[in-house]
Amino acid sequence: MVRSMKHLPNILSSLRMVGAVALLLCDVEGTTFWVLYTICGISDIADGWLARKLKSVTRTGALLDSVADFCFVACCAWQILPILRLPQWLWLWAGVIVAIKVVNQLSALATYGRCCFPHTLANKWAGFLLFIAIPMTFWSIIPISITAIVATFAAVQECFVLTRAESSHKI
């Protein structure tokens, strides 16, 4: 039983991908969307915690978690962004964050031959804040603005993490 429990974090990450795709079939204004959104968000917190608790942290699991995170964010963005009324400066800021993250991944791909998704504390906080700020954005831009500050720091920090890993050959 304990042996099969070691796969639970990867199962949760895989289910988050399924849940993310299911979000595309839901009405953003409906309860089903927000229940699935909450389940996917909680699974993101749970899979990493379980992996550490069960001592089943693997490179494959970390990659699966990152891919599931990307799927979740992309599907939520596809559904939610068209109905949000955000100021242009916030859209531009989000574009800068995405650009930094893309450059980080292209740099890692060119340098190491693969993408690298550092699971830094700043990235974890940015993800958590994004998860809770998205629903609040329908009423105020303050939570998403705070999230943008943390996400900017996390994206810039990735540059330093990848550079340090390169110099110490940890990647």
Coordinates of N, CA, C and O in Angstrom, one line a residue:
M1 N 0.8 -1.2 0.0 CA 0.0 0.0 0.0 C 0.9 1.3 0.0 O 0.6 2.2 -0.8
V2 N 1.9 1.3 0.8 CA 2.8 2.5 0.9 C 3.5 2.7 -0.4 O 3.6 3.8 -0.9
R3 N 3.9 1.5 -1.1 CA 4.5 1.6 -2.4 C 3.6 2.3 -3.4 O 4.1 3.1 -4.2
S4 N 2.3 1.9 -3.4 CA 1.4 2.6 -4.4 C 1.1 4.0 -4.1 O 0.8 4.8 -4.9
M5 N 1.3 4.4 -2.8 CA 1.1 5.8 -2.4 C 2.1 6.7 -3.0 O 1.9 7.9 -3.1
K6 N 3.3 6.2 -3.3 CA 4.4 7.0 -3.8 C 4.0 7.6 -5.2 O 4.6 8.6 -5.6
H7 N 3.1 7.0 -5.9 CA 2.6 7.5 -7.2 C 1.5 8.5 -7.0 O 1.2 9.2 -8.0
L8 N 1.0 8.7 -5.9 CA -0.1 9.6 -5.7 C 0.2 11.1 -6.1 O -0.7 11.7 -6.8
P9 N 1.4 11.6 -5.8 CA 1.6 13.0 -6.3 C 1.6 13.1 -7.8 O 1.0 14.1 -8.4
N10 N 2.1 12.1 -8.5 CA 2.1 12.2 -10.0 C 0.6 11.9 -10.5 O 0.3 12.5 -11.6
I11 N -0.1 11.1 -9.8 CA -1.5 10.9 -10.2 C -2.3 12.3 -10.0 O -3.1 12.6 -10.9
L12 N -2.0 13.0 -8.9 CA -2.7 14.3 -8.7 C -2.3 15.3 -9.8 O -3.2 16.0 -10.3
S13 N -1.0 15.3 -10.2 CA -0.6 16.2 -11.3 C -1.3 15.8 -12.6 O -1.8 16.7 -13.3
S14 N -1.4 14.5 -12.9 CA -2.1 14.1 -14.1 C -3.5 14.5 -14.1 O -4.1 14.9 -15.1
L15 N -4.2 14.3 -12.9 CA -5.6 14.6 -12.8 C -5.8 16.1 -12.9 O -6.8 16.6 -13.4
R16 N -4.8 16.9 -12.5 CA -4.9 18.4 -12.7 C -4.9 18.7 -14.1 O -5.6 19.7 -14.6
M17 N -4.2 18.0 -15.0 CA -4.2 18.3 -16.4 C -5.6 18.0 -17.0 O -6.1 18.7 -17.8
V18 N -6.1 16.9 -16.6 CA -7.5 16.5 -17.0 C -8.5 17.5 -16.5 O -9.3 18.0 -17.3
G19 N -8.4 18.0 -15.3 CA -9.3 19.0 -14.8 C -9.1 20.3 -15.5 O -10.1 21.0 -15.8
A20 N -7.9 20.6 -15.8 CA -7.6 21.9 -16.6 C -8.3 21.9 -17.9 O -9.0 22.8 -18.3
V21 N -8.2 20.8 -18.6 CA -8.9 20.6 -19.9 C -10.4 20.7 -19.8 O -11.1 21.3 -20.6
A22 N -10.9 20.1 -18.7 CA -12.3 20.1 -18.4 C -12.8 21.5 -18.2 O -14.0 21.8 -18.5
L23 N -12.0 22.4 -17.7 CA -12.3 23.8 -17.5 C -12.7 24.4 -18.8 O -13.6 25.3 -18.8
L24 N -12.1 24.0 -19.9 CA -12.4 24.5 -21.2 C -13.9 24.2 -21.6 O -14.4 24.9 -22.5
L25 N -14.5 23.2 -21.0 CA -15.8 22.8 -21.4 C -16.9 23.5 -20.5 O -18.1 23.3 -20.6
C26 N -16.4 24.3 -19.5 CA -17.3 24.8 -18.5 C -17.6 26.3 -18.7 O -16.7 27.0 -19.2
D27 N -18.7 26.8 -18.3 CA -19.0 28.2 -18.3 C -18.4 28.8 -17.1 O -18.5 28.4 -16.0
V28 N -17.6 29.9 -17.4 CA -16.8 30.6 -16.3 C -17.7 31.1 -15.2 O -17.3 31.2 -14.1
E29 N -18.9 31.4 -15.6 CA -19.9 32.0 -14.6 C -20.6 30.9 -13.8 O -21.5 31.2 -13.0
G30 N -20.4 29.6 -14.2 CA -21.1 28.5 -13.5 C -20.3 27.9 -12.3 O -19.1 28.1 -12.2
T31 N -21.0 27.3 -11.5 CA -20.4 26.6 -10.3 C -19.4 25.5 -10.7 O -18.4 25.4 -10.0
T32 N -19.7 24.8 -11.7 CA -18.8 23.7 -12.1 C -17.4 24.2 -12.4 O -16.4 23.6 -12.0
F33 N -17.3 25.3 -13.1 CA -16.0 25.9 -13.4 C -15.2 26.1 -12.1 O -14.1 25.8 -12.0
W34 N -15.9 26.8 -11.2 CA -15.2 27.3 -10.0 C -14.9 26.1 -9.0 O -13.9 26.1 -8.3
V35 N -15.7 25.1 -9.0 CA -15.4 23.9 -8.2 C -14.2 23.2 -8.8 O -13.2 22.8 -8.1
L36 N -14.2 23.0 -10.2 CA -13.0 22.4 -10.8 C -11.7 23.2 -10.6 O -10.7 22.7 -10.4
Y37 N -11.9 24.5 -10.7 CA -10.8 25.5 -10.5 C -10.2 25.3 -9.1 O -9.0 25.2 -9.0
T38 N -11.1 25.2 -8.1 CA -10.6 25.0 -6.7 C -9.9 23.6 -6.6 O -8.9 23.5 -5.9
I39 N -10.5 22.6 -7.1 CA -9.9 21.2 -7.0 C -8.5 21.2 -7.7 O -7.6 20.7 -7.1
C40 N -8.4 21.8 -8.9 CA -7.1 21.9 -9.5 C -6.1 22.7 -8.7 O -4.9 22.3 -8.6
G41 N -6.5 23.8 -8.2 CA -5.6 24.6 -7.3 C -5.1 23.9 -6.1 O -4.0 23.9 -5.7
I42 N -6.0 23.2 -5.4 CA -5.7 22.4 -4.2 C -4.8 21.3 -4.6 O -3.8 21.0 -3.9
S43 N -5.0 20.6 -5.8 CA -4.2 19.5 -6.2 C -2.7 20.0 -6.4 O -1.8 19.3 -6.2
D44 N -2.6 21.3 -6.9 CA -1.3 21.8 -7.1 C -0.5 21.9 -5.8 O 0.7 21.7 -5.7
I45 N -1.2 22.3 -4.8 CA -0.5 22.4 -3.4 C -0.3 21.0 -2.9 O 0.8 20.7 -2.4
A46 N -1.2 20.1 -3.1 CA -1.2 18.8 -2.5 C -0.1 17.9 -3.1 O 0.6 17.1 -2.4
D47 N 0.1 18.0 -4.4 CA 1.0 17.0 -5.1 C 2.5 17.2 -4.6 O 3.2 16.3 -4.3
G48 N 2.9 18.5 -4.5 CA 4.2 18.7 -4.0 C 4.4 18.4 -2.5 O 5.4 17.8 -2.1
W49 N 3.4 18.7 -1.7 CA 3.5 18.4 -0.3 C 3.5 16.9 -0.1 O 4.3 16.4 0.7
L50 N 2.7 16.2 -0.8 CA 2.7 14.7 -0.7 C 4.0 14.1 -1.2 O 4.5 13.1 -0.6
A51 N 4.5 14.6 -2.3 CA 5.8 14.1 -2.8 C 6.9 14.2 -1.8 O 7.7 13.2 -1.6
R52 N 6.9 15.3 -1.1 CA 7.9 15.5 0.0 C 7.6 14.6 1.2 O 8.5 13.9 1.7
K53 N 6.4 14.5 1.6 CA 6.0 13.7 2.7 C 6.2 12.2 2.5 O 6.6 11.5 3.4
L54 N 5.9 11.7 1.2 CA 6.1 10.3 0.9 C 7.5 10.0 0.4 O 7.7 8.9 0.0
K55 N 8.3 11.0 0.4 CA 9.7 10.8 0.0 C 9.7 10.3 -1.5 O 10.5 9.4 -1.8
S56 N 8.9 10.8 -2.3 CA 8.8 10.4 -3.7 C 9.0 11.5 -4.7 O 8.5 11.6 -5.8
V57 N 9.9 12.5 -4.2 CA 10.3 13.6 -5.1 C 11.2 13.1 -6.2 O 12.2 12.4 -5.9
T58 N 10.8 13.3 -7.5 CA 11.6 12.9 -8.6 C 11.6 14.0 -9.6 O 10.8 14.9 -9.6
R59 N 12.6 13.9 -10.5 CA 12.7 14.9 -11.6 C 11.5 14.8 -12.5 O 11.0 15.8 -12.9
T60 N 11.1 13.6 -12.7 CA 9.9 13.3 -13.6 C 8.7 13.9 -12.9 O 7.8 14.6 -13.6
G61 N 8.5 13.7 -11.6 CA 7.4 14.3 -10.9 C 7.4 15.8 -10.9 O 6.3 16.5 -11.1
A62 N 8.6 16.4 -10.8 CA 8.7 17.9 -10.8 C 8.3 18.4 -12.2 O 7.6 19.4 -12.4
L63 N 8.7 17.7 -13.3 CA 8.4 18.1 -14.6 C 6.9 17.9 -14.9 O 6.2 18.8 -15.4
L64 N 6.3 16.8 -14.4 CA 4.9 16.6 -14.5 C 4.1 17.7 -13.8 O 3.1 18.2 -14.4
D65 N 4.5 18.1 -12.6 CA 3.9 19.2 -11.9 C 4.0 20.5 -12.7 O 2.9 21.2 -12.8
S66 N 5.1 20.8 -13.3 CA 5.3 22.0 -14.0 C 4.4 22.0 -15.3 O 3.8 23.0 -15.6
V67 N 4.3 20.8 -16.0 CA 3.4 20.7 -17.1 C 2.0 20.9 -16.7 O 1.2 21.6 -17.4
A68 N 1.6 20.3 -15.6 CA 0.2 20.4 -15.1 C -0.1 21.8 -14.8 O -1.2 22.3 -15.0
D69 N 0.9 22.5 -14.1 CA 0.7 23.9 -13.8 C 0.5 24.8 -15.1 O -0.4 25.6 -15.1
F70 N 1.3 24.5 -16.1 CA 1.2 25.2 -17.3 C -0.2 25.0 -17.9 O -0.9 25.9 -18.4
C71 N -0.7 23.7 -18.0 CA -2.0 23.4 -18.5 C -3.1 24.1 -17.8 O -4.0 24.7 -18.4
F72 N -3.0 24.1 -16.4 CA -4.0 24.8 -15.6 C -4.0 26.3 -15.9 O -5.1 26.8 -16.1
V73 N -2.9 26.9 -15.9 CA -2.8 28.4 -16.1 C -3.3 28.7 -17.5 O -4.1 29.6 -17.7
A74 N -2.9 27.9 -18.5 CA -3.3 28.2 -19.9 C -4.8 28.0 -20.1 O -5.4 28.9 -20.7
C75 N -5.4 27.0 -19.5 CA -6.8 26.7 -19.7 C -7.6 27.8 -18.9 O -8.6 28.3 -19.4
C76 N -7.1 28.2 -17.8 CA -7.8 29.3 -17.0 C -7.7 30.6 -17.8 O -8.7 31.3 -17.9
A77 N -6.5 30.9 -18.3 CA -6.3 32.1 -19.1 C -7.3 32.1 -20.3 O -7.9 33.1 -20.6
W78 N -7.4 31.0 -21.0 CA -8.2 30.9 -22.2 C -9.7 31.2 -21.8 O -10.4 31.9 -22.6
Q79 N -10.1 30.8 -20.6 CA -11.5 31.0 -20.2 C -11.8 32.3 -19.6 O -12.8 32.9 -19.8
I80 N -10.8 32.7 -18.7 CA -11.1 33.9 -17.9 C -10.6 35.2 -18.5 O -11.4 36.2 -18.4
L81 N -9.5 35.2 -19.2 CA -9.0 36.5 -19.7 C -9.9 37.3 -20.6 O -10.0 38.5 -20.5
P82 N -10.7 36.6 -21.4 CA -11.6 37.3 -22.3 C -12.7 38.1 -21.6 O -13.2 39.1 -22.1
I83 N -13.0 37.7 -20.4 CA -14.1 38.4 -19.7 C -13.6 39.4 -18.6 O -14.4 40.1 -18.0
L84 N -12.3 39.4 -18.3 CA -11.7 40.3 -17.4 C -11.5 41.7 -18.0 O -11.1 41.8 -19.1
R85 N -11.8 42.7 -17.2 CA -11.6 44.1 -17.7 C -10.4 44.6 -16.9 O -10.6 45.2 -15.8
L86 N -9.3 44.4 -17.4 CA -8.0 44.9 -16.8 C -7.5 46.1 -17.5 O -7.6 46.2 -18.8
P87 N -6.8 47.0 -16.8 CA -6.2 48.1 -17.5 C -5.1 47.7 -18.4 O -4.4 46.6 -18.2
Q88 N -4.8 48.5 -19.4 CA -3.8 48.1 -20.4 C -2.4 47.9 -19.8 O -1.7 47.0 -20.1
W89 N -2.0 48.7 -18.7 CA -0.7 48.6 -18.1 C -0.6 47.2 -17.5 O 0.5 46.7 -17.4
L90 N -1.7 46.7 -17.0 CA -1.6 45.3 -16.3 C -1.4 44.2 -17.4 O -0.7 43.3 -17.1
W91 N -2.0 44.4 -18.5 CA -1.8 43.5 -19.6 C -0.4 43.5 -20.1 O 0.2 42.4 -20.4
L92 N 0.2 44.7 -20.2 CA 1.6 44.8 -20.6 C 2.5 44.2 -19.6 O 3.5 43.5 -20.0
W93 N 2.2 44.4 -18.3 CA 3.0 43.9 -17.3 C 3.0 42.3 -17.3 O 4.0 41.7 -17.2
A94 N 1.8 41.8 -17.5 CA 1.7 40.3 -17.7 C 2.5 39.8 -18.9 O 3.2 38.8 -18.8
G95 N 2.5 40.6 -20.0 CA 3.3 40.2 -21.1 C 4.7 40.2 -20.9 O 5.5 39.3 -21.3
V96 N 5.2 41.2 -20.1 CA 6.6 41.2 -19.7 C 7.0 40.0 -18.8 O 8.0 39.4 -19.1
I97 N 6.1 39.6 -17.9 CA 6.4 38.4 -17.1 C 6.5 37.2 -18.0 O 7.4 36.4 -17.8
V98 N 5.5 37.0 -18.9 CA 5.5 35.9 -19.8 C 6.8 35.9 -20.6 O 7.4 34.9 -20.8
A99 N 7.2 37.1 -21.1 CA 8.4 37.2 -22.0 C 9.6 36.7 -21.2 O 10.5 36.0 -21.7
I100 N 9.7 37.2 -19.9 CA 10.9 36.8 -19.1 C 10.9 35.3 -18.9 O 11.9 34.6 -19.1
K101 N 9.8 34.7 -18.7 CA 9.7 33.2 -18.5 C 10.0 32.5 -19.8 O 10.7 31.5 -19.7
V102 N 9.6 33.0 -20.9 CA 9.9 32.3 -22.2 C 11.4 32.4 -22.4 O 12.0 31.4 -22.9
V103 N 12.0 33.6 -22.2 CA 13.4 33.7 -22.4 C 14.2 32.8 -21.5 O 15.2 32.2 -21.9
N104 N 13.7 32.7 -20.2 CA 14.4 31.7 -19.3 C 14.3 30.3 -19.9 O 15.3 29.6 -19.8
Q105 N 13.2 29.9 -20.4 CA 13.1 28.5 -20.9 C 13.9 28.3 -22.2 O 14.5 27.3 -22.4
L106 N 13.9 29.3 -23.1 CA 14.7 29.2 -24.3 C 16.2 29.2 -24.0 O 16.9 28.4 -24.6
S107 N 16.6 30.0 -23.0 CA 18.0 30.0 -22.5 C 18.3 28.6 -22.0 O 19.4 28.1 -22.3
A108 N 17.5 28.0 -21.1 CA 17.7 26.7 -20.6 C 17.8 25.7 -21.7 O 18.6 24.8 -21.7
L109 N 16.9 25.8 -22.6 CA 16.8 24.8 -23.7 C 18.1 24.9 -24.6 O 18.7 23.9 -24.9
A110 N 18.6 26.1 -24.8 CA 19.8 26.3 -25.6 C 21.0 25.8 -24.8 O 22.0 25.2 -25.4
T111 N 21.0 26.1 -23.5 CA 22.2 25.8 -22.7 C 22.2 24.3 -22.3 O 23.3 23.7 -22.3
Y112 N 21.1 23.7 -21.8 CA 21.1 22.4 -21.3 C 20.4 21.4 -22.2 O 20.4 20.2 -21.9
G113 N 19.8 21.8 -23.3 CA 19.1 20.9 -24.1 C 17.7 20.5 -23.6 O 17.1 19.6 -24.2
R114 N 17.2 21.2 -22.6 CA 15.9 20.9 -22.1 C 15.4 22.1 -21.3 O 16.2 23.0 -20.9
C115 N 14.1 22.2 -21.1 CA 13.5 23.2 -20.3 C 13.8 22.9 -18.8 O 13.9 21.8 -18.4
C116 N 13.8 24.0 -18.0 CA 14.1 23.8 -16.6 C 13.0 24.7 -15.9 O 12.8 25.9 -16.2
F117 N 12.3 24.1 -14.9 CA 11.3 24.8 -14.2 C 11.7 24.8 -12.7 O 11.3 23.9 -11.9
P118 N 12.4 25.8 -12.3 CA 12.8 25.9 -10.9 C 11.6 26.0 -10.0 O 10.8 26.9 -10.2
H119 N 11.5 25.2 -9.0 CA 10.4 25.2 -8.0 C 10.9 26.1 -6.8 O 11.0 25.6 -5.7
T120 N 11.1 27.4 -7.1 CA 11.6 28.3 -6.1 C 10.4 28.7 -5.2 O 9.3 28.6 -5.5
L121 N 10.8 29.2 -4.0 CA 9.7 29.7 -3.1 C 9.0 30.8 -3.7 O 7.7 30.9 -3.6
A122 N 9.7 31.7 -4.5 CA 9.0 32.8 -5.1 C 8.0 32.3 -6.2 O 6.9 32.8 -6.3
N123 N 8.4 31.2 -6.9 CA 7.5 30.7 -7.9 C 6.2 30.0 -7.3 O 5.1 30.1 -7.7
K124 N 6.5 29.4 -6.1 CA 5.4 28.8 -5.4 C 4.4 29.8 -4.9 O 3.2 29.7 -5.0
W125 N 5.0 30.9 -4.3 CA 4.1 32.0 -3.9 C 3.4 32.7 -5.0 O 2.2 33.0 -4.9
A126 N 4.0 32.9 -6.1 CA 3.4 33.5 -7.3 C 2.2 32.6 -7.8 O 1.1 33.1 -8.1
G127 N 2.4 31.3 -7.8 CA 1.3 30.4 -8.2 C 0.2 30.4 -7.3 O -1.0 30.5 -7.7
F128 N 0.5 30.4 -6.0 CA -0.6 30.4 -4.9 C -1.3 31.8 -5.0 O -2.6 31.8 -5.0
L129 N -0.6 32.9 -5.1 CA -1.3 34.2 -5.2 C -2.1 34.3 -6.5 O -3.2 34.9 -6.4
L130 N -1.6 33.8 -7.6 CA -2.4 33.8 -8.8 C -3.7 33.0 -8.6 O -4.8 33.5 -9.0
F131 N -3.6 31.9 -8.0 CA -4.8 31.0 -7.8 C -5.8 31.7 -7.0 O -7.0 31.7 -7.3
I132 N -5.4 32.4 -5.9 CA -6.5 33.1 -5.1 C -6.8 34.5 -5.6 O -7.9 35.0 -5.4
A133 N -5.9 35.1 -6.4 CA -6.2 36.5 -7.0 C -7.2 36.5 -8.1 O -7.9 37.4 -8.3
I134 N -7.1 35.4 -8.9 CA -7.9 35.4 -10.2 C -9.4 35.6 -9.8 O -10.0 36.5 -10.4
P135 N -10.0 34.8 -8.9 CA -11.4 35.1 -8.6 C -11.7 36.5 -8.1 O -12.7 37.1 -8.4
M136 N -10.7 37.1 -7.3 CA -10.9 38.4 -6.7 C -10.8 39.5 -7.8 O -11.3 40.6 -7.5
T137 N -10.2 39.2 -8.9 CA -9.9 40.2 -10.0 C -11.3 40.7 -10.6 O -11.3 41.8 -11.1
F138 N -12.3 39.9 -10.4 CA -13.6 40.4 -10.9 C -14.1 41.6 -10.1 O -15.0 42.3 -10.6
W139 N -13.6 41.8 -8.9 CA -14.0 42.9 -8.1 C -13.0 44.0 -7.9 O -13.3 45.1 -7.6
S140 N -11.7 43.6 -8.0 CA -10.6 44.6 -7.7 C -9.3 44.1 -8.4 O -9.0 42.9 -8.5
I141 N -8.5 45.1 -8.9 CA -7.2 44.7 -9.5 C -6.1 44.7 -8.5 O -5.0 44.3 -8.9
I142 N -6.4 45.1 -7.3 CA -5.3 45.1 -6.3 C -4.7 43.7 -6.1 O -3.5 43.5 -6.1
P143 N -5.5 42.6 -5.9 CA -4.9 41.3 -5.7 C -4.0 40.8 -6.8 O -2.9 40.3 -6.7
I144 N -4.5 41.1 -8.1 CA -3.7 40.6 -9.2 C -2.5 41.5 -9.4 O -1.4 41.1 -9.9
S145 N -2.5 42.8 -9.0 CA -1.3 43.7 -9.0 C -0.3 43.2 -8.1 O 0.9 43.2 -8.4
I146 N -0.7 42.8 -6.9 CA 0.3 42.2 -5.9 C 0.9 40.9 -6.4 O 2.1 40.7 -6.3
T147 N 0.0 40.1 -7.0 CA 0.5 38.9 -7.6 C 1.5 39.2 -8.7 O 2.5 38.5 -8.9
A148 N 1.3 40.2 -9.5 CA 2.2 40.6 -10.6 C 3.6 41.0 -10.1 O 4.6 40.6 -10.7
I149 N 3.6 41.6 -8.9 CA 4.9 42.0 -8.3 C 5.7 40.7 -7.9 O 6.8 40.6 -8.2
V150 N 5.0 39.8 -7.2 CA 5.6 38.6 -6.8 C 6.0 37.7 -8.0 O 7.1 37.2 -8.1
A151 N 5.2 37.7 -9.1 CA 5.5 36.9 -10.3 C 6.7 37.5 -11.0 O 7.5 36.8 -11.6
T152 N 6.8 38.8 -11.0 CA 7.9 39.5 -11.7 C 9.2 39.1 -10.9 O 10.2 38.7 -11.6
F153 N 9.2 39.2 -9.6 CA 10.4 38.7 -8.8 C 10.7 37.3 -9.1 O 11.9 37.0 -9.3
A154 N 9.7 36.4 -9.1 CA 9.9 35.0 -9.4 C 10.6 34.7 -10.7 O 11.5 33.9 -10.9
A155 N 10.0 35.4 -11.8 CA 10.6 35.3 -13.1 C 12.0 35.7 -13.2 O 12.9 35.1 -13.8
V156 N 12.3 36.9 -12.6 CA 13.7 37.4 -12.6 C 14.6 36.5 -11.8 O 15.7 36.2 -12.2
Q157 N 14.1 36.0 -10.7 CA 14.9 35.1 -9.9 C 15.3 33.8 -10.6 O 16.4 33.3 -10.4
E158 N 14.4 33.3 -11.5 CA 14.7 32.2 -12.3 C 16.0 32.3 -13.1 O 16.7 31.4 -13.3
C159 N 16.2 33.6 -13.6 CA 17.4 33.8 -14.4 C 18.6 33.5 -13.5 O 19.6 32.9 -14.0
F160 N 18.6 34.0 -12.3 CA 19.7 33.8 -11.4 C 19.9 32.3 -11.0 O 21.0 31.8 -10.8
V161 N 18.7 31.7 -10.7 CA 18.8 30.3 -10.3 C 19.4 29.4 -11.5 O 20.2 28.6 -11.2
L162 N 18.9 29.7 -12.7 CA 19.5 28.9 -13.8 C 20.9 29.3 -14.1 O 21.7 28.4 -14.4
T163 N 21.3 30.5 -13.9 CA 22.8 30.9 -14.1 C 23.6 30.2 -13.0 O 24.7 29.7 -13.3
R164 N 23.2 30.2 -11.8 CA 23.9 29.6 -10.7 C 24.0 28.1 -10.9 O 25.0 27.5 -10.7
A165 N 22.9 27.5 -11.3 CA 22.9 26.1 -11.6 C 23.9 25.7 -12.7 O 24.6 24.7 -12.6
E166 N 23.9 26.6 -13.7 CA 24.9 26.4 -14.8 C 26.3 26.4 -14.3 O 27.1 25.5 -14.6
S167 N 26.6 27.4 -13.5 CA 28.0 27.5 -13.0 C 28.4 26.4 -12.1 O 29.6 26.1 -12.0
S168 N 27.5 25.8 -11.4 CA 27.8 24.7 -10.5 C 27.4 23.3 -11.1 O 27.5 22.3 -10.5
H169 N 27.0 23.3 -12.4 CA 26.6 22.1 -13.1 C 25.6 21.3 -12.4 O 25.6 20.1 -12.4
K170 N 24.6 22.0 -11.9 CA 23.5 21.2 -11.1 C 22.3 20.9 -12.1 O 21.4 20.2 -11.6
I171 N 22.3 21.4 -13.2 CA 21.2 21.1 -14.1 C 21.5 20.0 -15.1 O 22.6 19.9 -15.6

